[in-house]
GROMACS .gro file of N, CA, C and O in nm:
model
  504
    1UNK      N    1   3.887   3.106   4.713
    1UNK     CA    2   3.882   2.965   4.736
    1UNK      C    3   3.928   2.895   4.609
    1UNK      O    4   3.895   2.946   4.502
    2UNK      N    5   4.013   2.767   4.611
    2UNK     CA    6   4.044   2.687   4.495
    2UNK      C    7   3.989   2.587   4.486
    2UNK      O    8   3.919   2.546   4.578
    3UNK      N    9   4.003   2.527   4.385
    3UNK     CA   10   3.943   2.413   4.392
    3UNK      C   11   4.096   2.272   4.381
    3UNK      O   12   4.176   2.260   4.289
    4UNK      N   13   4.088   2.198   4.493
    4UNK     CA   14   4.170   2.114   4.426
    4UNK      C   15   4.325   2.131   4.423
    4UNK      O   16   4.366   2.209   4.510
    5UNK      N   17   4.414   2.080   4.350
    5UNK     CA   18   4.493   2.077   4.358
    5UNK      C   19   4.504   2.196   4.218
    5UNK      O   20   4.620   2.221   4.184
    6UNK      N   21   4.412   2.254   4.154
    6UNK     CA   22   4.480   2.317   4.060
    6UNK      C   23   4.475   2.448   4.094
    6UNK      O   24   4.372   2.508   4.124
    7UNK      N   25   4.574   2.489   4.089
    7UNK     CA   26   4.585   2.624   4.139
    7UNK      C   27   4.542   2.769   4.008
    7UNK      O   28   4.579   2.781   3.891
    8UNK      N   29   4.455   2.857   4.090
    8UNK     CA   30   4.449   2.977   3.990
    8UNK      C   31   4.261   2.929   3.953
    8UNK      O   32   4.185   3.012   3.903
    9UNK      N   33   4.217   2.790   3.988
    9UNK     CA   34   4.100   2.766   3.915
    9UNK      C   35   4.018   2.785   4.016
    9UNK      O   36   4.007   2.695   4.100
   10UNK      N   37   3.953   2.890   4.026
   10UNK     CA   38   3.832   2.920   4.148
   10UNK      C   39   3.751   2.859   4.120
   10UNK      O   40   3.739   2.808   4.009
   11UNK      N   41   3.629   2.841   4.262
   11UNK     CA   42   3.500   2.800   4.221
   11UNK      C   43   3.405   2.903   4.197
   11UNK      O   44   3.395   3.009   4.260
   12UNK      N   45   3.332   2.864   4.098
   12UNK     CA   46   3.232   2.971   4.045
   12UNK      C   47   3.100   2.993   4.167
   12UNK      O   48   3.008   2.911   4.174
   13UNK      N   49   3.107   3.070   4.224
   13UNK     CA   50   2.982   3.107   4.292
   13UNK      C   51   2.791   3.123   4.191
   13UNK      O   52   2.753   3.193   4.097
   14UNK      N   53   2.759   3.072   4.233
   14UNK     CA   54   2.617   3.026   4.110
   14UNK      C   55   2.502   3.185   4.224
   14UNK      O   56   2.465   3.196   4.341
   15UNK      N   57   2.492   3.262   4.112
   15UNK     CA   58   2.391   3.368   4.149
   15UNK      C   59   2.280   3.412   4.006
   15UNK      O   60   2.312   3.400   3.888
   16UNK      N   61   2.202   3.442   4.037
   16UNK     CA   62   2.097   3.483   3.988
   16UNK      C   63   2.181   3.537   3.855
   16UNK      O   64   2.165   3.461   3.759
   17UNK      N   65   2.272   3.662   3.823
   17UNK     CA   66   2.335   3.726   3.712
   17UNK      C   67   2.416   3.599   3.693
   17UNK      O   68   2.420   3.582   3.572
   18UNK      N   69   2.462   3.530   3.738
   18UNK     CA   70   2.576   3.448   3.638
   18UNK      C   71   2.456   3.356   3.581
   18UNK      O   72   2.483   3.339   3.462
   19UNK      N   73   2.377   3.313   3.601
   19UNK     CA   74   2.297   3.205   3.528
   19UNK      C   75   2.238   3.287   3.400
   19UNK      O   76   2.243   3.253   3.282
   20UNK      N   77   2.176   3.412   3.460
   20UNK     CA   78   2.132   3.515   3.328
   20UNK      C   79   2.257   3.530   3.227
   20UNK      O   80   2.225   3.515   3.109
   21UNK      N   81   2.374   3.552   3.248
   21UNK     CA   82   2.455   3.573   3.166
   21UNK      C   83   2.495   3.443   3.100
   21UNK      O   84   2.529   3.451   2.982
   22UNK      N   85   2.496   3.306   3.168
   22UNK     CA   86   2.533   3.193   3.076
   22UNK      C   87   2.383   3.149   2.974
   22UNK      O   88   2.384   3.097   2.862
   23UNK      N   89   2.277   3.185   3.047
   23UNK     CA   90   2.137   3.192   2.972
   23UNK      C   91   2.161   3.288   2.852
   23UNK      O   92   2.135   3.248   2.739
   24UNK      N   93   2.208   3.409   2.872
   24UNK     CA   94   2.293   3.493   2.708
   24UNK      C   95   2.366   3.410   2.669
   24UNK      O   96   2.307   3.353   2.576
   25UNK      N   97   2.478   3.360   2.687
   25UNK     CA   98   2.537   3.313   2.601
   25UNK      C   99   2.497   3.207   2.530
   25UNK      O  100   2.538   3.179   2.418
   26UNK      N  101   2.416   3.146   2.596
   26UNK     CA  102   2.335   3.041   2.513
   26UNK      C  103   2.236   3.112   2.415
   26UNK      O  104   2.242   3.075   2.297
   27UNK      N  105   2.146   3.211   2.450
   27UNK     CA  106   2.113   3.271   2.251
   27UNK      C  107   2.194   3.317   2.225
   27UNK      O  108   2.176   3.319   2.103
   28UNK      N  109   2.340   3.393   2.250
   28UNK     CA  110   2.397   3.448   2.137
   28UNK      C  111   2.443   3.285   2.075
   28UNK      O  112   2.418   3.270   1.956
   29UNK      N  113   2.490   3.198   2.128
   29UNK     CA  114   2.536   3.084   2.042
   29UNK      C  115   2.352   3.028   1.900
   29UNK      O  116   2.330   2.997   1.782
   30UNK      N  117   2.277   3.052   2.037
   30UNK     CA  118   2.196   3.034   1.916
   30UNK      C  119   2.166   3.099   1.798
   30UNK      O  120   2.160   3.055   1.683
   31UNK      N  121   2.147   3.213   1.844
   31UNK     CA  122   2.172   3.324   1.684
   31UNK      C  123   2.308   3.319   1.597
   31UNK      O  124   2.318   3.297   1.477
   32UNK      N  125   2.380   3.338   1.663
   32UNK     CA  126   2.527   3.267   1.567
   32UNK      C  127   2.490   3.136   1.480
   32UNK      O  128   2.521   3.109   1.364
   33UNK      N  129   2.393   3.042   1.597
   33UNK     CA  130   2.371   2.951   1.468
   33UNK      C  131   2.258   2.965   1.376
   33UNK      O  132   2.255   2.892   1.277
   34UNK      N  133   2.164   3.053   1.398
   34UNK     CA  134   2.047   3.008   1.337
   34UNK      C  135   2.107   3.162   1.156
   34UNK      O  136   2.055   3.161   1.044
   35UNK      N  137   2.190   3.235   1.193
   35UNK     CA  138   2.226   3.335   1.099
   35UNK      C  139   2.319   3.246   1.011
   35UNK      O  140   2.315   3.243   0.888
   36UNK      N  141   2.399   3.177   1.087
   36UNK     CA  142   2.471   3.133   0.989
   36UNK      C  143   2.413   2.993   0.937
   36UNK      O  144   2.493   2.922   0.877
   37UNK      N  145   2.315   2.958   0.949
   37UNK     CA  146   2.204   2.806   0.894
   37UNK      C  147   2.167   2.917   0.777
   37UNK      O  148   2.201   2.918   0.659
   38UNK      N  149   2.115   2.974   0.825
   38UNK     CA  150   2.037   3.080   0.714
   38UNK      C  151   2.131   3.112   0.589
   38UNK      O  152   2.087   3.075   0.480
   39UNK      N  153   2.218   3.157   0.592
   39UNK     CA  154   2.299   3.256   0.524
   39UNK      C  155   2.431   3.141   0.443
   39UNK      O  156   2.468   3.147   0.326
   40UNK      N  157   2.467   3.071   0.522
   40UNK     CA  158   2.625   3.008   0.442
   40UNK      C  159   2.621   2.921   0.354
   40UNK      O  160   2.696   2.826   0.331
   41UNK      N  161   2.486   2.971   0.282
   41UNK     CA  162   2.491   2.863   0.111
   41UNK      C  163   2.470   3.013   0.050
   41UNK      O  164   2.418   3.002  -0.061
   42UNK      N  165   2.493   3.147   0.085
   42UNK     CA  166   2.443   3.254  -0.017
   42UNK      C  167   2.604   3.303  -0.013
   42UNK      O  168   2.677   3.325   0.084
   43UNK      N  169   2.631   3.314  -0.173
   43UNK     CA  170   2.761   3.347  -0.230
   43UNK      C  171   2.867   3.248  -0.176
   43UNK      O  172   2.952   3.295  -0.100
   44UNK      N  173   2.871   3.111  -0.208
   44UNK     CA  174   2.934   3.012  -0.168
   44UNK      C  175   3.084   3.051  -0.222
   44UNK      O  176   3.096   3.106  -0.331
   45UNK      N  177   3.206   3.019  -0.132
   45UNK     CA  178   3.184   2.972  -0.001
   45UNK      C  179   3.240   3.084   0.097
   45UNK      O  180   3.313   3.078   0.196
   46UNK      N  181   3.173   3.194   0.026
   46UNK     CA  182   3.239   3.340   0.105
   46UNK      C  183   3.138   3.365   0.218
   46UNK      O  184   3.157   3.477   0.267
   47UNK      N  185   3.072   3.321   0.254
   47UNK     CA  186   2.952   3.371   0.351
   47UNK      C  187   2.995   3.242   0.440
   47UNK      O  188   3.064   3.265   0.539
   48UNK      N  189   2.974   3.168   0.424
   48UNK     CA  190   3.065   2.991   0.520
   48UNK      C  191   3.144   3.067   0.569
   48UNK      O  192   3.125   3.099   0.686
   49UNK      N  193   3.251   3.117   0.503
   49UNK     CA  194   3.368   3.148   0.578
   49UNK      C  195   3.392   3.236   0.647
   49UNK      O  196   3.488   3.252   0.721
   50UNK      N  197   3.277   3.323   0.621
   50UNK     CA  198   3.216   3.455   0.741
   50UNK      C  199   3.171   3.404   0.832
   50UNK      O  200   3.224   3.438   0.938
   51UNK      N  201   3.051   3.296   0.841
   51UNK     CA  202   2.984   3.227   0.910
   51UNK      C  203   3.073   3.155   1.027
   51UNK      O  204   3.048   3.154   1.147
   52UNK      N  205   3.155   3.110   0.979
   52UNK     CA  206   3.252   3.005   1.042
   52UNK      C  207   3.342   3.085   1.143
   52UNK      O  208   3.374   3.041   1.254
   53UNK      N  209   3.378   3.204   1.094
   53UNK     CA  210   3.474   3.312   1.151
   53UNK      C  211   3.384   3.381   1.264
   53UNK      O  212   3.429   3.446   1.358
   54UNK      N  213   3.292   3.362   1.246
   54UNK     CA  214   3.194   3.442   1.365
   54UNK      C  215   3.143   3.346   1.465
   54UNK      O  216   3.107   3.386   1.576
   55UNK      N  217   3.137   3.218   1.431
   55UNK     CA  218   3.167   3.134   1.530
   55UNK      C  219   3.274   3.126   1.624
   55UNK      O  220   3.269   3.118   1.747
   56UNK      N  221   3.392   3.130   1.531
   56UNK     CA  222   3.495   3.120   1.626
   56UNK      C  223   3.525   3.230   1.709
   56UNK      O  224   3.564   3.206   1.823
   57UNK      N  225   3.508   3.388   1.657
   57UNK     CA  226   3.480   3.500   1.716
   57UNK      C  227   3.406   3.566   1.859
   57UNK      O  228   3.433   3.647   1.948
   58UNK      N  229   3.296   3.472   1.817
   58UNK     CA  230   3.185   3.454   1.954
   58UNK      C  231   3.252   3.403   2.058
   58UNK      O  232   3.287   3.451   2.165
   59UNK      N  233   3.268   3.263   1.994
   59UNK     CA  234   3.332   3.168   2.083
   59UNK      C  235   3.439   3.244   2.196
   59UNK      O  236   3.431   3.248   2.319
   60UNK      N  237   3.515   3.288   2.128
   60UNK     CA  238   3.650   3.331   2.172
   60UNK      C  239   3.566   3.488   2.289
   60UNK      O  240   3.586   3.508   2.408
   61UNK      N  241   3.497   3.550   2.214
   61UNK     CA  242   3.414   3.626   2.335
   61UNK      C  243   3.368   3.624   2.434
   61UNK      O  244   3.381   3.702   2.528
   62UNK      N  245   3.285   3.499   2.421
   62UNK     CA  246   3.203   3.399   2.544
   62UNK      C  247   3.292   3.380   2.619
   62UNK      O  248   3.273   3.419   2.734
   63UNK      N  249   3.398   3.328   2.593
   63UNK     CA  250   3.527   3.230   2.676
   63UNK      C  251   3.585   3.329   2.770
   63UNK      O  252   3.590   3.310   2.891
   64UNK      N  253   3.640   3.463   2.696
   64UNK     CA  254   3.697   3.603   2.782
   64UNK      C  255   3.562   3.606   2.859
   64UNK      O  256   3.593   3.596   2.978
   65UNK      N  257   3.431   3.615   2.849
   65UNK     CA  258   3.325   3.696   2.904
   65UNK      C  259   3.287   3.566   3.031
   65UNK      O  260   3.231   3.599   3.136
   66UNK      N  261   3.314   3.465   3.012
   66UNK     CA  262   3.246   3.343   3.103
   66UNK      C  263   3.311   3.279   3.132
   66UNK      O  264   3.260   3.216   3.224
   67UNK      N  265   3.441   3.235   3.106
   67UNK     CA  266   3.495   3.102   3.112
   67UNK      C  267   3.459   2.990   3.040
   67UNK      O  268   3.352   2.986   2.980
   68UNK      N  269   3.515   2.925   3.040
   68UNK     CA  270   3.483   2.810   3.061
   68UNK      C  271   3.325   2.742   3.029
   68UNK      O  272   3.294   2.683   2.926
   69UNK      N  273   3.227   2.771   3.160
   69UNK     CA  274   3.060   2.734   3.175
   69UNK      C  275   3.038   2.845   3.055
   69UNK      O  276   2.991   2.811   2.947
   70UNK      N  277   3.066   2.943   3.077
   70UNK     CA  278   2.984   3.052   2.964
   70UNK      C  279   2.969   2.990   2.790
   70UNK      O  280   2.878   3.003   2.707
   71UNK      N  281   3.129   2.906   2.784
   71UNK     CA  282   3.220   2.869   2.624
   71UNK      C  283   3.062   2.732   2.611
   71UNK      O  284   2.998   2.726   2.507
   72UNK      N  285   3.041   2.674   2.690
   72UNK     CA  286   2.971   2.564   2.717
   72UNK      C  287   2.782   2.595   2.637
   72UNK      O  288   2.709   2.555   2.547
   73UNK      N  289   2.786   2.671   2.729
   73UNK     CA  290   2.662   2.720   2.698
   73UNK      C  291   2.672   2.785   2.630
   73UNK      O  292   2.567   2.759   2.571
   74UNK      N  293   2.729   2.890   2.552
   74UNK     CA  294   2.747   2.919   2.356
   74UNK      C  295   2.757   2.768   2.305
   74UNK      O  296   2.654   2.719   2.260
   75UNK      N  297   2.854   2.703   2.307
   75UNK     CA  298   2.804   2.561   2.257
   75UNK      C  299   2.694   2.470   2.258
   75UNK      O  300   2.695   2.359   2.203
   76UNK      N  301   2.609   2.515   2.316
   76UNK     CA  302   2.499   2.439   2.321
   76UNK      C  303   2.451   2.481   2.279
   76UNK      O  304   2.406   2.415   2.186
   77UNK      N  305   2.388   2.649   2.285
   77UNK     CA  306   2.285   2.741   2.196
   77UNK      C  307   2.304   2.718   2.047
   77UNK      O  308   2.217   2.692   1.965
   78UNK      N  309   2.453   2.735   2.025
   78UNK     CA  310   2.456   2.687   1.863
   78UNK      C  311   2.398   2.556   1.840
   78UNK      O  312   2.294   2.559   1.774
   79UNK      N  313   2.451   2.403   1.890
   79UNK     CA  314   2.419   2.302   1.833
   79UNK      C  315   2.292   2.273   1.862
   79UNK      O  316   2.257   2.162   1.822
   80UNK      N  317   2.189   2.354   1.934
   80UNK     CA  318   2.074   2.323   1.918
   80UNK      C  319   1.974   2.387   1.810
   80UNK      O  320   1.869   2.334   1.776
   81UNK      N  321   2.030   2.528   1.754
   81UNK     CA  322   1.990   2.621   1.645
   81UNK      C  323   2.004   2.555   1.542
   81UNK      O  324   1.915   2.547   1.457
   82UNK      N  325   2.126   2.494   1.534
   82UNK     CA  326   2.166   2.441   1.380
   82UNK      C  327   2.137   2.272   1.395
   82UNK      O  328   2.157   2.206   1.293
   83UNK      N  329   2.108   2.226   1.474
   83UNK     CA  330   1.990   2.073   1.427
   83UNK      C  331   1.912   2.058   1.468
   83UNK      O  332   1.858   1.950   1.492
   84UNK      N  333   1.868   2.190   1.496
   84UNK     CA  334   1.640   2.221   1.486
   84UNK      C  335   1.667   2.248   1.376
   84UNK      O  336   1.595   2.177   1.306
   85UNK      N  337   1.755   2.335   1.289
   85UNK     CA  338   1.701   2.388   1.174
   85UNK      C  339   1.806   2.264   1.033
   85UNK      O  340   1.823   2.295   0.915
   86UNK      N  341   1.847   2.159   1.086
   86UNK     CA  342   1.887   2.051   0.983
   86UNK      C  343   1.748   1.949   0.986
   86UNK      O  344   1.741   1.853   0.909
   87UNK      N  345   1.654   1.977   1.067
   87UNK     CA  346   1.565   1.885   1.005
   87UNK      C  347   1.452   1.924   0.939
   87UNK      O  348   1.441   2.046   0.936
   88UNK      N  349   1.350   1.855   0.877
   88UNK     CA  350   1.249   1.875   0.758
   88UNK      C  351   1.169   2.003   0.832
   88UNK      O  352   1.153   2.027   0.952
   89UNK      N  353   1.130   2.066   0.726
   89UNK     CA  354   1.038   2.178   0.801
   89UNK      C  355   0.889   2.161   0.766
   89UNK      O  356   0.884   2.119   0.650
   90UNK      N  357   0.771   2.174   0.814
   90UNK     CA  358   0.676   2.121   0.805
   90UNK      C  359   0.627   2.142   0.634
   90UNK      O  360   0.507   2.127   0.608
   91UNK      N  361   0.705   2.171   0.543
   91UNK     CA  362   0.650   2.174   0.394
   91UNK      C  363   0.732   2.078   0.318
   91UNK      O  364   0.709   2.056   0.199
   92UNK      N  365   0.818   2.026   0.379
   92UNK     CA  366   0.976   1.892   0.338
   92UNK      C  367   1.089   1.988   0.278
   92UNK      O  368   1.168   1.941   0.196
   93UNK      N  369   1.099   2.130   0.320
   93UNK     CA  370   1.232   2.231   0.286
   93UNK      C  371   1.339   2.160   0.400
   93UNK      O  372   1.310   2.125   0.515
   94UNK      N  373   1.432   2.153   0.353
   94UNK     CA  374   1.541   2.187   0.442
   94UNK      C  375   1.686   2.267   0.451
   94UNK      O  376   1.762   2.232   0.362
   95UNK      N  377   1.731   2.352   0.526
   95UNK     CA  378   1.809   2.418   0.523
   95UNK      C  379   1.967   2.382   0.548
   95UNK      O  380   2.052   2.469   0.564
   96UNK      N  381   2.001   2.201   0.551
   96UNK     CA  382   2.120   2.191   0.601
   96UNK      C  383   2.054   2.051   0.484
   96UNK      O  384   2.010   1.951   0.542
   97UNK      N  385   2.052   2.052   0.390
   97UNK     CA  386   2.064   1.917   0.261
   97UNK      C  387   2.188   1.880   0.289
   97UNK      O  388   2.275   1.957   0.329
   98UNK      N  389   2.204   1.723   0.263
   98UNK     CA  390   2.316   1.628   0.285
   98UNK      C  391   2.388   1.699   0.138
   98UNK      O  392   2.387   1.640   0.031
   99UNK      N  393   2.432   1.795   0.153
   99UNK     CA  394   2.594   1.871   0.037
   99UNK      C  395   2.725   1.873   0.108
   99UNK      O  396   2.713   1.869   0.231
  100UNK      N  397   2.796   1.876   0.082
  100UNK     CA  398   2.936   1.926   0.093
  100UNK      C  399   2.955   2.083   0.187
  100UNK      O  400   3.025   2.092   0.287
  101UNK      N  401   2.890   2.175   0.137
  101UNK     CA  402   2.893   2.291   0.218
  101UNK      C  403   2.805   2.250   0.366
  101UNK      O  404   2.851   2.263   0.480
  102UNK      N  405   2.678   2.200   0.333
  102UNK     CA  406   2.622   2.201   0.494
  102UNK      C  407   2.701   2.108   0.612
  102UNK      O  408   2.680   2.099   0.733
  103UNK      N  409   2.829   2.023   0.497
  103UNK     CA  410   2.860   1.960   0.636
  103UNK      C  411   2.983   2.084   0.685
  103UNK      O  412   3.016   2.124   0.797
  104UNK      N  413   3.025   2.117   0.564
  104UNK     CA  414   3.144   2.218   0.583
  104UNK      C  415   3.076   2.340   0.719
  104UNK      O  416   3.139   2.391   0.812
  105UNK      N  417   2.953   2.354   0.688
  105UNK     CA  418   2.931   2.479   0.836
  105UNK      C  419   2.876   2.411   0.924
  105UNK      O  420   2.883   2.468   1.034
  106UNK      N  421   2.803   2.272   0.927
  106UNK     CA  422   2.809   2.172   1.067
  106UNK      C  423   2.978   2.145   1.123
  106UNK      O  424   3.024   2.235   1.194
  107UNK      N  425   3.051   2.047   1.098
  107UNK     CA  426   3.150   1.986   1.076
  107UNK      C  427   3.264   2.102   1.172
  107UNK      O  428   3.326   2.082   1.276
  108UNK      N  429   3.252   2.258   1.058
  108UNK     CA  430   3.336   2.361   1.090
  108UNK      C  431   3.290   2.439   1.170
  108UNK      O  432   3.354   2.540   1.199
  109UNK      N  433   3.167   2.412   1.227
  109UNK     CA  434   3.144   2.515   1.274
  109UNK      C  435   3.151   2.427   1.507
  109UNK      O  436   3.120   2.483   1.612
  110UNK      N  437   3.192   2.323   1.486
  110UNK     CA  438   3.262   2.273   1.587
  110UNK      C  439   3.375   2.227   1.633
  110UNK      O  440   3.407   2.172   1.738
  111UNK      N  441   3.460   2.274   1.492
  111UNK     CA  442   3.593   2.285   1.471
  111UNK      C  443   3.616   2.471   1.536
  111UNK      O  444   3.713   2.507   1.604
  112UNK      N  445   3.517   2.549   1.498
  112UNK     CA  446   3.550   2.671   1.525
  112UNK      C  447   3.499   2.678   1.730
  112UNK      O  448   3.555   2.742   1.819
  113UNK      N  449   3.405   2.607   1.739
  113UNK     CA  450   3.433   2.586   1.905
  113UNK      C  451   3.529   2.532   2.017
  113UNK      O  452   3.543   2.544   2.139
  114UNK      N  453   3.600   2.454   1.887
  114UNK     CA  454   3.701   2.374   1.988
  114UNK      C  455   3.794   2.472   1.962
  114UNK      O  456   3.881   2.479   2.049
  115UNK      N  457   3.805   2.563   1.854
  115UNK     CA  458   3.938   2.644   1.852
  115UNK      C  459   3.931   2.736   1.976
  115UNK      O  460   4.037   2.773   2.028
  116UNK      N  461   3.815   2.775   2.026
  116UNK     CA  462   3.806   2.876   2.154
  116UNK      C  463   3.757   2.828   2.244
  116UNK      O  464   3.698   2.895   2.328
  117UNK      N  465   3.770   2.672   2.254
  117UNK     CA  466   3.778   2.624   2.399
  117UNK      C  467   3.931   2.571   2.421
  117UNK      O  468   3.972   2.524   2.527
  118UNK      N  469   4.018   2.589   2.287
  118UNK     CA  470   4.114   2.491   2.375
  118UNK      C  471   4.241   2.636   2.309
  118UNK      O  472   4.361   2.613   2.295
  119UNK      N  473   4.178   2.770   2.279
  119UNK     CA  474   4.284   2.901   2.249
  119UNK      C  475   4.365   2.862   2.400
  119UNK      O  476   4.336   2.790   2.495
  120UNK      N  477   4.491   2.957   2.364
  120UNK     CA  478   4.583   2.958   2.487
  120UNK      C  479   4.505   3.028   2.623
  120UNK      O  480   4.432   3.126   2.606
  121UNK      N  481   4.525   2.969   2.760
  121UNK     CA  482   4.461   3.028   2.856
  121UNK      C  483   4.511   3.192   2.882
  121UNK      O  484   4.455   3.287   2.936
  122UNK      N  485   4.620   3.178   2.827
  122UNK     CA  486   4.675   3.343   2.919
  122UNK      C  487   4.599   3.438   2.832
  122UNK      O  488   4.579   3.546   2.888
  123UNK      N  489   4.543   3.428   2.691
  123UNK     CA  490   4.504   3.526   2.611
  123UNK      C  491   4.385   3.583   2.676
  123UNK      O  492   4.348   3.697   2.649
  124UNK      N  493   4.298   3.479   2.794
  124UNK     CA  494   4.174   3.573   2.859
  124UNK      C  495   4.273   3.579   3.039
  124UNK      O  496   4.214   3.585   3.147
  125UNK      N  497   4.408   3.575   3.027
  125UNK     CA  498   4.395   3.644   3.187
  125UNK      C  499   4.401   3.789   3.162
  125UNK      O  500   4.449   3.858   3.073
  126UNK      N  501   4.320   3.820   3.296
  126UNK     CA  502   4.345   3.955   3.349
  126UNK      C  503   4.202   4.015   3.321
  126UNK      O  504   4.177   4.132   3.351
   0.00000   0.00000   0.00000
């Protein structure tokens, strides 16, 4: 079945495993973010740029593994990991301080989602 006038774009049938699997991709986006909140101020700015690369990595995984809804929900798991963990923590620590690097792995690290929502389509046919 198509949808529409665009051809090649099926409709997703909604079952019990596809919701579990976009429910994965939403923690792996969250662990992608909460590792790289953690980690991309240690050995600046070589761990960012690991951090950042494994975003886009995921990303680009999710997208082959889900489409589309799957790329969505990795995007959400991340941006909810990484601004639970940009605000005060109950002792006034915080792990995303208004610096230059924390905007560099906020900032980049939705620069690295849009790179694998908008990669070329043919790279996940087949």
């Amino acid at each position: 079945m198509t949808h529409g006038n665009v051809p090649g774009m099926s409709l997703v049938r909604l079952s019990p495993l596809v919701v579990l699997w976009w429910f994965c991709a939403l923690l792996v986006g969250g662990a992608v973010g909460v590792v790289g909140t953690v980690a991309h101020r240690q050995w600046a700015p070589w761990i960012l740029l690991v951090s950042l690369l494994t975003v886009a990595v995921a990303g680009v995984l999710v997208r082959a593994w889900l489409a589309m809804p799957g790329l969505v929900a990795y995007a959400l798991g991340w941006l909810a990991a990484v601004q639970l963990l940009a605000l005060s923590g109950p002792g006034g620590d915080v792990l995303l301080p208004a610096q230059p690097l924390s905007y560099a792995w906020m900032f980049g690290g939705f620069a690295m989602v849009a790179v694998a929502a908008f990669a070329p389509r043919r790279w996940f046919a087949g």
